[in-house]
mmCIF file of C-alpha atoms in Angstrom:
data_model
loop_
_atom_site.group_PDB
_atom_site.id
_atom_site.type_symbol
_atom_site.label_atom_id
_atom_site.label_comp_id
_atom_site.label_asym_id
_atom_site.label_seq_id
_atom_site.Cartn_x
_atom_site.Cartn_y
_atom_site.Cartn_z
ATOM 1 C CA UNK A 5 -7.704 233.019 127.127
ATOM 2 C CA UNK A 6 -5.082 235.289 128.502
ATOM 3 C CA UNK A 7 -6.102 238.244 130.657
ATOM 4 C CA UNK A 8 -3.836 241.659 131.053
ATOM 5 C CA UNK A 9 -4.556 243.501 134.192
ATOM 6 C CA UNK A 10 -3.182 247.111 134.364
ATOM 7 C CA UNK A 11 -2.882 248.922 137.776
ATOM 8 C CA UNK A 12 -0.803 252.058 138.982
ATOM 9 C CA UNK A 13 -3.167 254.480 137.447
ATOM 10 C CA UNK A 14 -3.927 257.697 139.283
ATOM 11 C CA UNK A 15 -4.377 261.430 139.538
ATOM 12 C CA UNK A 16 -0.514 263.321 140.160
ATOM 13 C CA UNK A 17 0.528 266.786 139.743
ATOM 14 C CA UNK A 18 2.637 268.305 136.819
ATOM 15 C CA UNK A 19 6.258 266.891 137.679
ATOM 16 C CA UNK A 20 5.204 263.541 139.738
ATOM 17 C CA UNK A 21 6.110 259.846 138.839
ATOM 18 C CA UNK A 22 3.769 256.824 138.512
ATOM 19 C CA UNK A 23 4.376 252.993 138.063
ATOM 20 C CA UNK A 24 2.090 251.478 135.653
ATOM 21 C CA UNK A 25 1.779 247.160 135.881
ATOM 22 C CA UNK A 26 0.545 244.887 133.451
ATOM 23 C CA UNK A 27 0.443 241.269 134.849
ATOM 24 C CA UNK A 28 -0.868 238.560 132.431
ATOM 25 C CA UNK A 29 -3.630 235.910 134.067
ATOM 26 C CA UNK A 30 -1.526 232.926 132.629
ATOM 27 C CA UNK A 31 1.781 232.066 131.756
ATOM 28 C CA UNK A 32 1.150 230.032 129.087
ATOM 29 C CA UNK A 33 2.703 232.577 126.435
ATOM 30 C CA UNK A 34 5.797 234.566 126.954
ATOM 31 C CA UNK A 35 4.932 237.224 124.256
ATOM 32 C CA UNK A 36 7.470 238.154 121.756
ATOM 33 C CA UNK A 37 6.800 241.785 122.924
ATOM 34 C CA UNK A 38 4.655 243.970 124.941
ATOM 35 C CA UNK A 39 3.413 247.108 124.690
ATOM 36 C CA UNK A 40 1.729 250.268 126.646
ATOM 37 C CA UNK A 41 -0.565 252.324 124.612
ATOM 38 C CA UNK A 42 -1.993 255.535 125.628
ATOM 39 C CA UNK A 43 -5.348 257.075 124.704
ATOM 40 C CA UNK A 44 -6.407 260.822 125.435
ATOM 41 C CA UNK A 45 -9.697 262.345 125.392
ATOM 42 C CA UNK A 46 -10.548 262.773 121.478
ATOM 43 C CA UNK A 47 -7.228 261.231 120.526
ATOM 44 C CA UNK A 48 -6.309 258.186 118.301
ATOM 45 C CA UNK A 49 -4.726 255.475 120.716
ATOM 46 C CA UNK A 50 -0.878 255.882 120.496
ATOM 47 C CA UNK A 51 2.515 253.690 121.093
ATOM 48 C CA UNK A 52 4.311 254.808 124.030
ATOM 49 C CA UNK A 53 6.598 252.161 124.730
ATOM 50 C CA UNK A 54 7.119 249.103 123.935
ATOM 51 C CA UNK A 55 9.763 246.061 125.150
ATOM 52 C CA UNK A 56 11.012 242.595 123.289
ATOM 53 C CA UNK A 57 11.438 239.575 125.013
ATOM 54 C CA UNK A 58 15.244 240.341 125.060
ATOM 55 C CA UNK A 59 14.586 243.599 126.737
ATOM 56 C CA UNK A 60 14.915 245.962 123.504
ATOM 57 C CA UNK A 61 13.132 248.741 124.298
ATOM 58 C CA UNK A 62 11.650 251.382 121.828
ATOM 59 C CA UNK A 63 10.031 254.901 122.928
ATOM 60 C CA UNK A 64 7.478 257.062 121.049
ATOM 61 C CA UNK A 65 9.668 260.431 121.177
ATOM 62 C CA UNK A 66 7.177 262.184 123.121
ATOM 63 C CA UNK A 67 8.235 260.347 126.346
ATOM 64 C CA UNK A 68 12.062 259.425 125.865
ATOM 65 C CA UNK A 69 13.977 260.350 128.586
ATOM 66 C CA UNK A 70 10.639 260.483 130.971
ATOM 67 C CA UNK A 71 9.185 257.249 130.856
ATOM 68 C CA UNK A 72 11.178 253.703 131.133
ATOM 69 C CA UNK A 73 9.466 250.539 130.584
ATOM 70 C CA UNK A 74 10.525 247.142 131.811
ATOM 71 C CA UNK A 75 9.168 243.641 131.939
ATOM 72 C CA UNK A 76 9.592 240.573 134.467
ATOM 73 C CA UNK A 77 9.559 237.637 132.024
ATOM 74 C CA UNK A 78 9.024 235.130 134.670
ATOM 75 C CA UNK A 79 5.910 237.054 135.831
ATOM 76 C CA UNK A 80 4.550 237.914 132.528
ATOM 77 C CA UNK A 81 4.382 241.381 133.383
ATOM 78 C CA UNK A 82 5.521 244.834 132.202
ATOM 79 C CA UNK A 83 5.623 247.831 133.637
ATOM 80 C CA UNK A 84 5.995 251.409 132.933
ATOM 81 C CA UNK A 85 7.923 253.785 134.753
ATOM 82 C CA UNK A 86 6.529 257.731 134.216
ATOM 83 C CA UNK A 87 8.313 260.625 135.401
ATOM 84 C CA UNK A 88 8.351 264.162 135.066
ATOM 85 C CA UNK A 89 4.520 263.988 134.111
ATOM 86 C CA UNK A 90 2.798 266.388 132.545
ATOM 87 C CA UNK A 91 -0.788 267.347 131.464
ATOM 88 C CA UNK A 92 -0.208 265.907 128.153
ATOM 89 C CA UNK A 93 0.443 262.880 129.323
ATOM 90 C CA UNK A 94 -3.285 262.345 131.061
ATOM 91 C CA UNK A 95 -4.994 259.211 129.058
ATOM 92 C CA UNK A 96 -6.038 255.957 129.417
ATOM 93 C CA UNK A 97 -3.226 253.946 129.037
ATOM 94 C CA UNK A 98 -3.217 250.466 127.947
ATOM 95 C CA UNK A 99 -0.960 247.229 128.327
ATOM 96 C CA UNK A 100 -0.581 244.950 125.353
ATOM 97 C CA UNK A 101 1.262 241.795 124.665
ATOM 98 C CA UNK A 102 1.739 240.277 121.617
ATOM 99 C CA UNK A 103 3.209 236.978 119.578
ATOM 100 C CA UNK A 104 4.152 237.104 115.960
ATOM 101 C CA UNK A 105 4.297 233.030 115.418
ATOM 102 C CA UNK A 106 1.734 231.768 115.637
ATOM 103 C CA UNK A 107 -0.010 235.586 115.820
ATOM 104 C CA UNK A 108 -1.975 236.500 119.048
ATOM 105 C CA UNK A 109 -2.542 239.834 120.829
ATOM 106 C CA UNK A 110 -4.219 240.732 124.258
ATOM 107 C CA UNK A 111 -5.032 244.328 125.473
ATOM 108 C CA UNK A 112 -5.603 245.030 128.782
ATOM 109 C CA UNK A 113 -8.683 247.154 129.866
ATOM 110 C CA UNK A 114 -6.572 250.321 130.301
ATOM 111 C CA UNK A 115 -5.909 252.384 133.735
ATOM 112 C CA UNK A 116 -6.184 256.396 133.552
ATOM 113 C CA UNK A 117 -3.948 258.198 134.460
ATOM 114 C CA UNK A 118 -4.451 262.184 134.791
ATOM 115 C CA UNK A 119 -1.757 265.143 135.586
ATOM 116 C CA UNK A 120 -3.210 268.470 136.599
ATOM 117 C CA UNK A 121 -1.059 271.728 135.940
#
């Protein structure tokens, strides 16, 4: 069993940056592509970015041009790089990683992050 462990959450001001990790427990899968979620308050959970094994990258539209997300194939890890935060961007944000063939999916168990005005 593969474990995702997020980290870089935090409290910031309108306008600040945060790094988000995900590091996988095991390198046993490579993951055809991973993925950070985000979850507000009384929200559905959304897509915010997600990244192939070849490094295609796709961005919900909400966050292109502010966020960047990256991944260290070696490490099994992803990360997501947030700037120019704003209040709409406080949730719980998730990491998940994912394999089509065979199919297998792990979520992390989210780190908050939360932007005051």
């Amino acid at each position: 069993q593969v474990q995702l462990v997020e980290s870089g959450g935090g409290w910031v001001q309108a306008g600040e940056s945060l790094r988000l990790s995900c590091a996988a427990s095991s390198r046993t899968f490579s993951f055809d592509t991973m993925t950070w979620y985000r979850q507000a308050p009384g929200k559905q959970r959304e897509l915010v970015a997600a990244i192939s094994s070849g490094g295609v990258a796709n961005y919900a539209d909400s966050v292109k041009g502010r966020f960047t997300i990256s991944r260290d194939n070696a490490k099994i890890a992803v990360f997501l790089q947030m700037n120019g935060l704003g209040p709409e961007d406080t949730a719980v944000y998730y990491c998940n990683a994912q394999d089509v063939l065979p199919w297998r999916s792990y979520w992390g168990r989210g780190t908050q992050v939360t932007v005051s005005s």
